[in-house]
PDB file of C-alpha atoms in Angstrom:
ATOM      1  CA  UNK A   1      96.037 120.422  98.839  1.00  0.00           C
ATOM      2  CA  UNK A   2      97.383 116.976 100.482  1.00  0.00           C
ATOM      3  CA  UNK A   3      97.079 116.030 103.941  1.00  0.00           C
ATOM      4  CA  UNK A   4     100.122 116.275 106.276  1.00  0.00           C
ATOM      5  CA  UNK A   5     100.556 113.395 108.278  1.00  0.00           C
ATOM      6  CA  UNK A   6     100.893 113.470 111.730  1.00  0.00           C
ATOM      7  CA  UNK A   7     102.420 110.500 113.972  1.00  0.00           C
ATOM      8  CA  UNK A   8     100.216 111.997 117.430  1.00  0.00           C
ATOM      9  CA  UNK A   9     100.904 110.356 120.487  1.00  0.00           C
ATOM     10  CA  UNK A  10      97.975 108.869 121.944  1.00  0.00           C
ATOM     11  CA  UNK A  11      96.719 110.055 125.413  1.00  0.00           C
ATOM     12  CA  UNK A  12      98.791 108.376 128.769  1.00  0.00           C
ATOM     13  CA  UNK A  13     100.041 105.792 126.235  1.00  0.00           C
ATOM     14  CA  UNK A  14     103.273 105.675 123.602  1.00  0.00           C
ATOM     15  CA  UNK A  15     101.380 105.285 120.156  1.00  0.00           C
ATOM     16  CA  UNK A  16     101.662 101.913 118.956  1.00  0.00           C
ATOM     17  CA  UNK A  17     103.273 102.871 115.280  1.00  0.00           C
ATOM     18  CA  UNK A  18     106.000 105.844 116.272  1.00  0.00           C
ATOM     19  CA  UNK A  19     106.446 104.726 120.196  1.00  0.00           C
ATOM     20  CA  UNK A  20     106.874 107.866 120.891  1.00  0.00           C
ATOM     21  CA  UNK A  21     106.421 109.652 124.167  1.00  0.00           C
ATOM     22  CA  UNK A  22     103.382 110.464 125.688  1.00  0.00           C
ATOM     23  CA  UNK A  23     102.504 114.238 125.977  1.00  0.00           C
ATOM     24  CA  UNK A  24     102.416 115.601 129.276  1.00  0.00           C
ATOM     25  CA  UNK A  25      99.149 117.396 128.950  1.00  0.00           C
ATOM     26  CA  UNK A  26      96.874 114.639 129.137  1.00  0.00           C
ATOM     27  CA  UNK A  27      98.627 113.513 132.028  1.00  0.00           C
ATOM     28  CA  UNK A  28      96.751 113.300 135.372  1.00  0.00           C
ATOM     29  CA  UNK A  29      98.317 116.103 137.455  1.00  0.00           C
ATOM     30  CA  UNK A  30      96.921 118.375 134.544  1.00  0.00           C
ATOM     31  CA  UNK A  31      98.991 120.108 131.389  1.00  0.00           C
ATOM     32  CA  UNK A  32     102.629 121.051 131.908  1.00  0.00           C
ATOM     33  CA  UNK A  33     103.215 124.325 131.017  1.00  0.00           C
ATOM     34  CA  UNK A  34     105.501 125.185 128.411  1.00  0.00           C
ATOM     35  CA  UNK A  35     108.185 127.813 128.418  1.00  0.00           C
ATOM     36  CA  UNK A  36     107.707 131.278 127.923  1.00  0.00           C
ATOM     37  CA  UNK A  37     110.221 131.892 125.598  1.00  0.00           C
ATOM     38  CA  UNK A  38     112.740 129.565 123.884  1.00  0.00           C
ATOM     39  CA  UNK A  39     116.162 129.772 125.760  1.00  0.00           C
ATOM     40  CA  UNK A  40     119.339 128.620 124.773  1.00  0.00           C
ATOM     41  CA  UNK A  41     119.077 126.024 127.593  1.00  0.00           C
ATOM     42  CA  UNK A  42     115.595 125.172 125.904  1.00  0.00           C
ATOM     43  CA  UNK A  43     116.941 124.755 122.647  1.00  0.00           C
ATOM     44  CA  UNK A  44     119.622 122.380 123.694  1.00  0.00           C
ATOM     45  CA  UNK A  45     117.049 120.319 125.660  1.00  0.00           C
ATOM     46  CA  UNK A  46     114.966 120.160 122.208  1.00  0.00           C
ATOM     47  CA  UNK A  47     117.754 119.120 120.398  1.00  0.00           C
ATOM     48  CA  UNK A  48     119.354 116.511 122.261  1.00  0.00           C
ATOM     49  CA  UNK A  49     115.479 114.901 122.442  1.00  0.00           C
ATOM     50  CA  UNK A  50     115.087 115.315 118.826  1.00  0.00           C
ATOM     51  CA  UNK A  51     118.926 113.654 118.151  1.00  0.00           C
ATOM     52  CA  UNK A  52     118.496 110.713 120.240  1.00  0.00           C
ATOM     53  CA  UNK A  53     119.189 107.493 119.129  1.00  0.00           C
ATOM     54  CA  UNK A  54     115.549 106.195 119.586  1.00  0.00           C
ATOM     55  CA  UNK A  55     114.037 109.212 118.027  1.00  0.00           C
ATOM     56  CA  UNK A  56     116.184 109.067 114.939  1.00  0.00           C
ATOM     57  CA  UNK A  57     115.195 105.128 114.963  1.00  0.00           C
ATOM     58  CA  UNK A  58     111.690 106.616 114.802  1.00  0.00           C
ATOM     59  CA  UNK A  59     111.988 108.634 112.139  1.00  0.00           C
ATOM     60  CA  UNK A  60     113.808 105.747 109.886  1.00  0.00           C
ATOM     61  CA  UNK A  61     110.130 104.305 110.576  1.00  0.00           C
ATOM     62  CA  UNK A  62     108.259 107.558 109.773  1.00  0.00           C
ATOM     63  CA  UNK A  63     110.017 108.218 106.580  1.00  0.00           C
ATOM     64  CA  UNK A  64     109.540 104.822 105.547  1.00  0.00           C
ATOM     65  CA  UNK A  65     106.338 104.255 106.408  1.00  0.00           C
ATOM     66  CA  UNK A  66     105.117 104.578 102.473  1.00  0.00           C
ATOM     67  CA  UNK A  67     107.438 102.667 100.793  1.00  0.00           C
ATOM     68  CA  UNK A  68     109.168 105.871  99.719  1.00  0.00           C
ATOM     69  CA  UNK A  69     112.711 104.595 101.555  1.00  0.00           C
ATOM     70  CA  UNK A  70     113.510 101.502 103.710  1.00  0.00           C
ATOM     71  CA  UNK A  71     114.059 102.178 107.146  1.00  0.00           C
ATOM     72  CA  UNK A  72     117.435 101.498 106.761  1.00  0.00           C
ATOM     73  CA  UNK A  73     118.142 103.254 104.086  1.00  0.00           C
ATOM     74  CA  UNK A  74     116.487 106.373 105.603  1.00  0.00           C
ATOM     75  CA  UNK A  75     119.492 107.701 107.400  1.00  0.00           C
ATOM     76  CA  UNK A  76     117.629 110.699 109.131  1.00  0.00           C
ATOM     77  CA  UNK A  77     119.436 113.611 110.485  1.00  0.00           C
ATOM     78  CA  UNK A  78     118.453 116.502 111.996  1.00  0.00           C
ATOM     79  CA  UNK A  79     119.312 119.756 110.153  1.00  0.00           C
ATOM     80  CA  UNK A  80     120.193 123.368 112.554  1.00  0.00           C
ATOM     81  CA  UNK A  81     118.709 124.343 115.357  1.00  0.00           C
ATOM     82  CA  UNK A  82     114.845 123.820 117.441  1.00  0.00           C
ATOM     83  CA  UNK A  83     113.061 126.918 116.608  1.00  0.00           C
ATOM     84  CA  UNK A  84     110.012 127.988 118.429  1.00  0.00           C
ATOM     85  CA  UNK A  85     106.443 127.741 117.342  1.00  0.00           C
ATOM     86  CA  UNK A  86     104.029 130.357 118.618  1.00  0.00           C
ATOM     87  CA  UNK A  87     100.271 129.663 118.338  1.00  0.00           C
ATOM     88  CA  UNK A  88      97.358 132.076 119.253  1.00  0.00           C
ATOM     89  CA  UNK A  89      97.351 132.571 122.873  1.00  0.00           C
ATOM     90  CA  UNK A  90      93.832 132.051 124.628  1.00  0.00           C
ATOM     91  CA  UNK A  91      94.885 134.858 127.321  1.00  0.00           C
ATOM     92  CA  UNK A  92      94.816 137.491 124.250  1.00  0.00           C
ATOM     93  CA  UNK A  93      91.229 135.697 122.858  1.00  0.00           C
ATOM     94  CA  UNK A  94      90.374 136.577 126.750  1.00  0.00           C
ATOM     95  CA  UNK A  95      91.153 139.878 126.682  1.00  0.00           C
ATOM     96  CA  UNK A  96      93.582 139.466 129.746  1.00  0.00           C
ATOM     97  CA  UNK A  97      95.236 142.971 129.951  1.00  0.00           C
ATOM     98  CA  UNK A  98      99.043 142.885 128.545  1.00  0.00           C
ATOM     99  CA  UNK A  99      98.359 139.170 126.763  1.00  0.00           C
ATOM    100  CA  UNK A 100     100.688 138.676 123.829  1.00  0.00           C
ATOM    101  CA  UNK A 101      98.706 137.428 120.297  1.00  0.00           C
ATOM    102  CA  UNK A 102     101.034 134.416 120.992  1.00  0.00           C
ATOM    103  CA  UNK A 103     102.575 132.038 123.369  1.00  0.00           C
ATOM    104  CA  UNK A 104     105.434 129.189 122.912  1.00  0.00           C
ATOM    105  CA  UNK A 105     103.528 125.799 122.271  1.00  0.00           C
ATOM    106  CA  UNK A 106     106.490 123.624 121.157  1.00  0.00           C
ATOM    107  CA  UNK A 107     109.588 123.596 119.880  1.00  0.00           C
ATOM    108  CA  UNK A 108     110.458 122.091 115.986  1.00  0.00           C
ATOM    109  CA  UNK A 109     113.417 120.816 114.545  1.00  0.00           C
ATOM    110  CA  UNK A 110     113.962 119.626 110.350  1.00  0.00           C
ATOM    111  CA  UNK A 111     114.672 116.135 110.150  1.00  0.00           C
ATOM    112  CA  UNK A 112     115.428 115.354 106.553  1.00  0.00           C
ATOM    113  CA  UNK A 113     115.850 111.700 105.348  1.00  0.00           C
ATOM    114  CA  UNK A 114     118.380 110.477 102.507  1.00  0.00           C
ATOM    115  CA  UNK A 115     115.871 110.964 100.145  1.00  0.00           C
ATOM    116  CA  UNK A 116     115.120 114.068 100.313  1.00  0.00           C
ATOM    117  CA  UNK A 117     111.695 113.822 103.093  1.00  0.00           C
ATOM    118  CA  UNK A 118     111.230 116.372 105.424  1.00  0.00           C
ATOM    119  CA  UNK A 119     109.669 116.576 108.578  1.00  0.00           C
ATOM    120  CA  UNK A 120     109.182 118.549 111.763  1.00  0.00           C
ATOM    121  CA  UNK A 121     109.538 116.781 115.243  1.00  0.00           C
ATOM    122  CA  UNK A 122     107.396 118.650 117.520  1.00  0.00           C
ATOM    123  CA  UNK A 123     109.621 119.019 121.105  1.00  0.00           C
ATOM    124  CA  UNK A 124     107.654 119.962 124.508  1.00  0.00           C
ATOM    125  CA  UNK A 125     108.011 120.112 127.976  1.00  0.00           C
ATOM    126  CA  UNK A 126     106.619 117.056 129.433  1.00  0.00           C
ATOM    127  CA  UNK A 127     107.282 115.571 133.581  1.00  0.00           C
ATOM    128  CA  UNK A 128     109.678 113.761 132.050  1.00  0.00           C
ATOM    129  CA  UNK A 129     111.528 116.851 130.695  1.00  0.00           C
ATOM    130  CA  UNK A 130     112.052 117.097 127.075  1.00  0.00           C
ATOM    131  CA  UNK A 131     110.733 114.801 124.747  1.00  0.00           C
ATOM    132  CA  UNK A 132     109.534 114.320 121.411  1.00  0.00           C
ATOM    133  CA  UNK A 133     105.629 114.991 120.999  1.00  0.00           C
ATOM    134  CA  UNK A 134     104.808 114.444 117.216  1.00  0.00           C
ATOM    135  CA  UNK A 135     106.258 114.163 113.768  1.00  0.00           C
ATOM    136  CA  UNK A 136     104.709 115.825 111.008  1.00  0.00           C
ATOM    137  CA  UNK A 137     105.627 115.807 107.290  1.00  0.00           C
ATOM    138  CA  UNK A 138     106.690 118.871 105.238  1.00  0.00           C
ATOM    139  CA  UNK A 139     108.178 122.200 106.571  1.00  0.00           C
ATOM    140  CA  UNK A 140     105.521 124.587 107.692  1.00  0.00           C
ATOM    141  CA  UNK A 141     106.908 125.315 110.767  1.00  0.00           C
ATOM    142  CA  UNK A 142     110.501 126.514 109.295  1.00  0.00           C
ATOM    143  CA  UNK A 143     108.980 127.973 105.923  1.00  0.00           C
ATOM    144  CA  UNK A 144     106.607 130.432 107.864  1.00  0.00           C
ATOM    145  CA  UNK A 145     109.272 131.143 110.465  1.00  0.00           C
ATOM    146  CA  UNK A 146     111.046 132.186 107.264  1.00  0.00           C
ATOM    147  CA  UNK A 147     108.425 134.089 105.616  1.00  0.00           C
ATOM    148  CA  UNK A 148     107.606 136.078 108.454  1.00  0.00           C
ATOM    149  CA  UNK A 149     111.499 137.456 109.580  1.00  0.00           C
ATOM    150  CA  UNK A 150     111.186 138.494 105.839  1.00  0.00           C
ATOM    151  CA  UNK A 151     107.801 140.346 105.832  1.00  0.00           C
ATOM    152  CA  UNK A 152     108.148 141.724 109.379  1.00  0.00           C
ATOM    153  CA  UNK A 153     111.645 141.640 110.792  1.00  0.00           C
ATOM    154  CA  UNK A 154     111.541 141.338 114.763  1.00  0.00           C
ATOM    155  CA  UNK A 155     107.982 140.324 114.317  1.00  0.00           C
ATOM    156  CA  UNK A 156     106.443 136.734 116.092  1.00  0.00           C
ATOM    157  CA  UNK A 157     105.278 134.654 113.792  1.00  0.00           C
ATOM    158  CA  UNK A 158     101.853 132.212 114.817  1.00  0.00           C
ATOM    159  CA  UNK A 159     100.168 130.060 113.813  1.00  0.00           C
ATOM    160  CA  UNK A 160      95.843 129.939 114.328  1.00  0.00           C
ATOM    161  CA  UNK A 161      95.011 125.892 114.750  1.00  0.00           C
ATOM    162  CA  UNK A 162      91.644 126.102 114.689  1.00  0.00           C
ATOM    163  CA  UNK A 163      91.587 127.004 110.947  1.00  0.00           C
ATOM    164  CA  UNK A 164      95.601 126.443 110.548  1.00  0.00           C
ATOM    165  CA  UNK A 165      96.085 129.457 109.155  1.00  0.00           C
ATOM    166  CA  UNK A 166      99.939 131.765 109.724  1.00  0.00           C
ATOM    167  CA  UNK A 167     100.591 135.356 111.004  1.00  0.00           C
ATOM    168  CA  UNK A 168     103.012 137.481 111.681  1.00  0.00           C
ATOM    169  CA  UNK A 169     102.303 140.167 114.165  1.00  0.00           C
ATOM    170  CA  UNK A 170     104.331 142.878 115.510  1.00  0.00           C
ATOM    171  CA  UNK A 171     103.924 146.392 116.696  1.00  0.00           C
ATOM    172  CA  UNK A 172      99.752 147.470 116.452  1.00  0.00           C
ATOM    173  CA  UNK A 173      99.511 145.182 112.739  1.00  0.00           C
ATOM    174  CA  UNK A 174      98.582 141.394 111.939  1.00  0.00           C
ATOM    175  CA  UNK A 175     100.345 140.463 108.888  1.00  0.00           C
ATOM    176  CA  UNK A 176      98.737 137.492 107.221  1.00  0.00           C
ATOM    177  CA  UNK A 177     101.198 135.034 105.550  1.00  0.00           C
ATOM    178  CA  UNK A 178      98.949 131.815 103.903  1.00  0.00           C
ATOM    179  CA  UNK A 179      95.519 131.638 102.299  1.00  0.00           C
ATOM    180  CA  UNK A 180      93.459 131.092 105.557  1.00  0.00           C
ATOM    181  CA  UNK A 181      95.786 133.676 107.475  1.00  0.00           C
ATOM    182  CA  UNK A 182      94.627 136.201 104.188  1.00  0.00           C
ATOM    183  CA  UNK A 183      90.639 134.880 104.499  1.00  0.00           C
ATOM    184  CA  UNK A 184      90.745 135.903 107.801  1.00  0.00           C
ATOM    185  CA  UNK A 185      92.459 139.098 107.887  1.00  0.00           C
ATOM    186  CA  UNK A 186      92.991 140.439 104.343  1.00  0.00           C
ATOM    187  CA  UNK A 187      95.475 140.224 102.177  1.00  0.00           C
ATOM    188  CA  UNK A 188      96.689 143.534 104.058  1.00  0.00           C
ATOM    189  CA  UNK A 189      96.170 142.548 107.392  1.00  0.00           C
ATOM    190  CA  UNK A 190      94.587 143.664 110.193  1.00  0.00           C
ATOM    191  CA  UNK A 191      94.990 145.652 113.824  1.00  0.00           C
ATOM    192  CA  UNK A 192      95.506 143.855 116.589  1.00  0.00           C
ATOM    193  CA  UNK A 193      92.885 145.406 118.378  1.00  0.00           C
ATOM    194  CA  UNK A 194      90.888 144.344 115.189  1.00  0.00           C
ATOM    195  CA  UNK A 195      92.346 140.924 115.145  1.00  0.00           C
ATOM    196  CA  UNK A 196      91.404 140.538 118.418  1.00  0.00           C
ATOM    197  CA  UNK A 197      87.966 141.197 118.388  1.00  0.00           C
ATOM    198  CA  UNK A 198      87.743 138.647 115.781  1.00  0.00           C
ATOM    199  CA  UNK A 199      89.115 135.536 117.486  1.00  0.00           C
ATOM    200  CA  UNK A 200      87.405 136.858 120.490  1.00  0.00           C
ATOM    201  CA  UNK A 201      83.483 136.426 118.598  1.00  0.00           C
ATOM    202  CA  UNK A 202      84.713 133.007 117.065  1.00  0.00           C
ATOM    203  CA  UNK A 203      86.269 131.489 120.303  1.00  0.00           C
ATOM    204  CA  UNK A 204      85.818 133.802 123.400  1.00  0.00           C
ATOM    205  CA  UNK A 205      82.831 130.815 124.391  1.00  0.00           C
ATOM    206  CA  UNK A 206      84.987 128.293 124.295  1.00  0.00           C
ATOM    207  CA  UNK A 207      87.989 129.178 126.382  1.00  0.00           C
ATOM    208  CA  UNK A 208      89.412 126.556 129.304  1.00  0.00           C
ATOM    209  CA  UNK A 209      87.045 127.003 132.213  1.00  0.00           C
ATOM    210  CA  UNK A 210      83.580 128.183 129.863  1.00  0.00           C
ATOM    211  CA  UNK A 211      80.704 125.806 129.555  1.00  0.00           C
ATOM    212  CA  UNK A 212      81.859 124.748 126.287  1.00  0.00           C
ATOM    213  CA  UNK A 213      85.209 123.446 127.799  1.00  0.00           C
ATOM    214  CA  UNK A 214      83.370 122.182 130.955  1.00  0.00           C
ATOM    215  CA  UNK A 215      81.062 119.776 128.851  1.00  0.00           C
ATOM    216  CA  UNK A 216      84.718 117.993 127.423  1.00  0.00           C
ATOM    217  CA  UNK A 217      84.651 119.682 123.717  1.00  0.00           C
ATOM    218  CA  UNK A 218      87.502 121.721 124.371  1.00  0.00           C
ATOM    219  CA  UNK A 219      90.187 118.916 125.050  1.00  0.00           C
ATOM    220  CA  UNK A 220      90.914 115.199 124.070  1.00  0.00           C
ATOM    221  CA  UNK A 221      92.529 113.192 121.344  1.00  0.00           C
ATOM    222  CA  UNK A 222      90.003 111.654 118.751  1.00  0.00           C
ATOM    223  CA  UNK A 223      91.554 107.413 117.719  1.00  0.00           C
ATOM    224  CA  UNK A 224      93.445 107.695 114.869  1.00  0.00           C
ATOM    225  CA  UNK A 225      92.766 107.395 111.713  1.00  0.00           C
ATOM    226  CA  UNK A 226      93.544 104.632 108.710  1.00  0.00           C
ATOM    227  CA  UNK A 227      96.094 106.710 107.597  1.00  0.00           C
ATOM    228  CA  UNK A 228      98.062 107.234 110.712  1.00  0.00           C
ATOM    229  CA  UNK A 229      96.776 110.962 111.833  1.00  0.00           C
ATOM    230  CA  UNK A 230      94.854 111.958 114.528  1.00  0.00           C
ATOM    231  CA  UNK A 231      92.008 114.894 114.532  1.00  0.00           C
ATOM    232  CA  UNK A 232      90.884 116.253 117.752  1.00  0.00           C
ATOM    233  CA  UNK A 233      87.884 115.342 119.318  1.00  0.00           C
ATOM    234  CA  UNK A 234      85.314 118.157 118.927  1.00  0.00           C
ATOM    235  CA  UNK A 235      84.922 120.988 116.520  1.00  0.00           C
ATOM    236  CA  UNK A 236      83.166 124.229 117.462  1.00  0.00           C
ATOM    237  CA  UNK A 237      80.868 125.609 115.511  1.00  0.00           C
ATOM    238  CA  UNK A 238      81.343 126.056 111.754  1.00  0.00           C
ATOM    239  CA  UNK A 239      84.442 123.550 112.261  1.00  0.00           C
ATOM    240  CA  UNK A 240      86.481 125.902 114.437  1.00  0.00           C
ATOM    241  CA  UNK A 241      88.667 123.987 117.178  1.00  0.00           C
ATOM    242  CA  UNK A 242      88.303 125.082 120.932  1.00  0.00           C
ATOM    243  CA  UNK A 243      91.788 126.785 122.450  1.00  0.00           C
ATOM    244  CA  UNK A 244      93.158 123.909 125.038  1.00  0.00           C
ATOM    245  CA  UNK A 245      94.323 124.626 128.760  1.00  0.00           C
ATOM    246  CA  UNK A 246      97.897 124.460 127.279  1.00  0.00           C
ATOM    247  CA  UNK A 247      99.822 121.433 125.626  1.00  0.00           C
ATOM    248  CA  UNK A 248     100.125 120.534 122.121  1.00  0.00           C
ATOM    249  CA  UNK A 249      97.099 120.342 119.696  1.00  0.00           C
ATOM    250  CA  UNK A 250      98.112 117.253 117.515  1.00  0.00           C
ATOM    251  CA  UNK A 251      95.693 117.127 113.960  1.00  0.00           C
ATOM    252  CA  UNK A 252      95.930 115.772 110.692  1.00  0.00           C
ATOM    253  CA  UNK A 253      96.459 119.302 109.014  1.00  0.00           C
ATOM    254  CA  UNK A 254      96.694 120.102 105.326  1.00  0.00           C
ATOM    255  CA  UNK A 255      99.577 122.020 103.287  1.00  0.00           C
ATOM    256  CA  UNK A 256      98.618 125.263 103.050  1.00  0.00           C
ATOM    257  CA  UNK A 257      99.819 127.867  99.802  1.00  0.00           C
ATOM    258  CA  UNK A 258     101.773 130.630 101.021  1.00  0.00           C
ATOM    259  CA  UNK A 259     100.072 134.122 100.090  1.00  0.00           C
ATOM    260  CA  UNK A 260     102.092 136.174  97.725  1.00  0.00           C
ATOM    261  CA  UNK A 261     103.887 139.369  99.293  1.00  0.00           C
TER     262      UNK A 261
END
């Protein structure tokens, strides 16, 4: 499996490499909360962010950035519209009565360069209104929106950060739909009441507002790395990453097989 890169935006400060946008939720006032659900008027928002001129300047950059193309030769576009990506919600891990398994964390859009690169911009509500958070490589966010209208039409697909794995869930069943995803439930899947009592024993101690949060492991940016990705600050135990307050979680994550059916 290869690493995905990931241009992160480093806290209160454009990144030196992408200069992109800082995200909101390490901003002083406290995390701007996303959406609820992806609106047409959301979409647009997303889109006209992700089309910009400077963004698409950016992305010559990104695309570039191994040799691959020159950034002038890159000619990035951006290819149909923002969809949104859902990731576990820590109201559900919390129990909180009437909690969906997942909430809106950002919006995506495929940027494809001439030669054939794709990558995902990563869109979110900042104060400054829509903006570009983070560029990753590859197509997760598309391929498992994909994968999961096919296995479970109507169904919301998610994704699980702290061990990146994919889900979709609708109606009482958790449908896994990658090789952690099947680790964690089964290759069949589980109940949501079951699913929930899982990801309630591996992160109901570390939710916004517990002690773990309190002492600072739940939140924060590590520097990043040589190769131009960023991996959150703390771990929980046996490598699990604490749910934030809200915001995006930007990490170096890894390409993940999708699991068969």
């Amino acid at each position: 499996m290869t690493p995905r890169a990931s241009a992160a935006v480093a806290v209160l400060a454009a990144t030196a490499l992408l200069g992109l946008a800082p995200q909101a939720a390490a901003a002083p006032g406290g995390p701007v909360p996303q959406p609820q659900a992806a609106t047409a008027e959301n979409r647009a928002a997303a889109a006209e962010a992700a089309t910009a001129p400077g963004t698409l300047a950016t992305l010559s950059r990104f695309f570039a950035r191994e040799g691959k193309v020159s950034p002038t030769a890159a000619q990035p576009r951006i290819e149909g519209e923002a969809i949104p990506v859902n990731h576990l919600s820590p109201e559900f891990v919390a129990g909180k009565a009437g909690a969906p398994v997942a909430r809106l964390e950002f919006l995506a859009s495929r940027a494809v360069s001439s030669d054939g690169q794709q990558a995902a911009l990563w869109t979110a509500r900042t104060e400054a209104g829509w903006e570009v958070v983070n560029i990753a490589t590859g197509d997760d966010e598309f391929r498992y929106a994909r994968l999961g209208a096919a296995k479970l039409p109507g169904g919301t697909v998610f994704r699980e950060p702290q061990i990146d794995a994919w889900y979709v869930a609708g109606g009482s069943r958790v449908l896994p739909l990658d090789e952690d995803a099947v680790r964690a439930v089964g290759a069949e899947g589980a109940t949501l009441g079951a699913y929930r009592a899982r990801v309630a024993r591996a992160y109901g101690d570390k939710l916004p507002g517990s002690a773990y949060a309190e002492g600072g492991a739940a939140g924060g940016y590590a520097e990043a790395s040589a190769e131009g990705g960023v991996t959150p600050v703390a771990a929980a135990a046996g490598g699990a990453l604490a749910l934030g307050g809200g915001g995006v979680l930007l990490a170096l994550r890894r390409r993940r097989a999708v699991a068969a059916g």
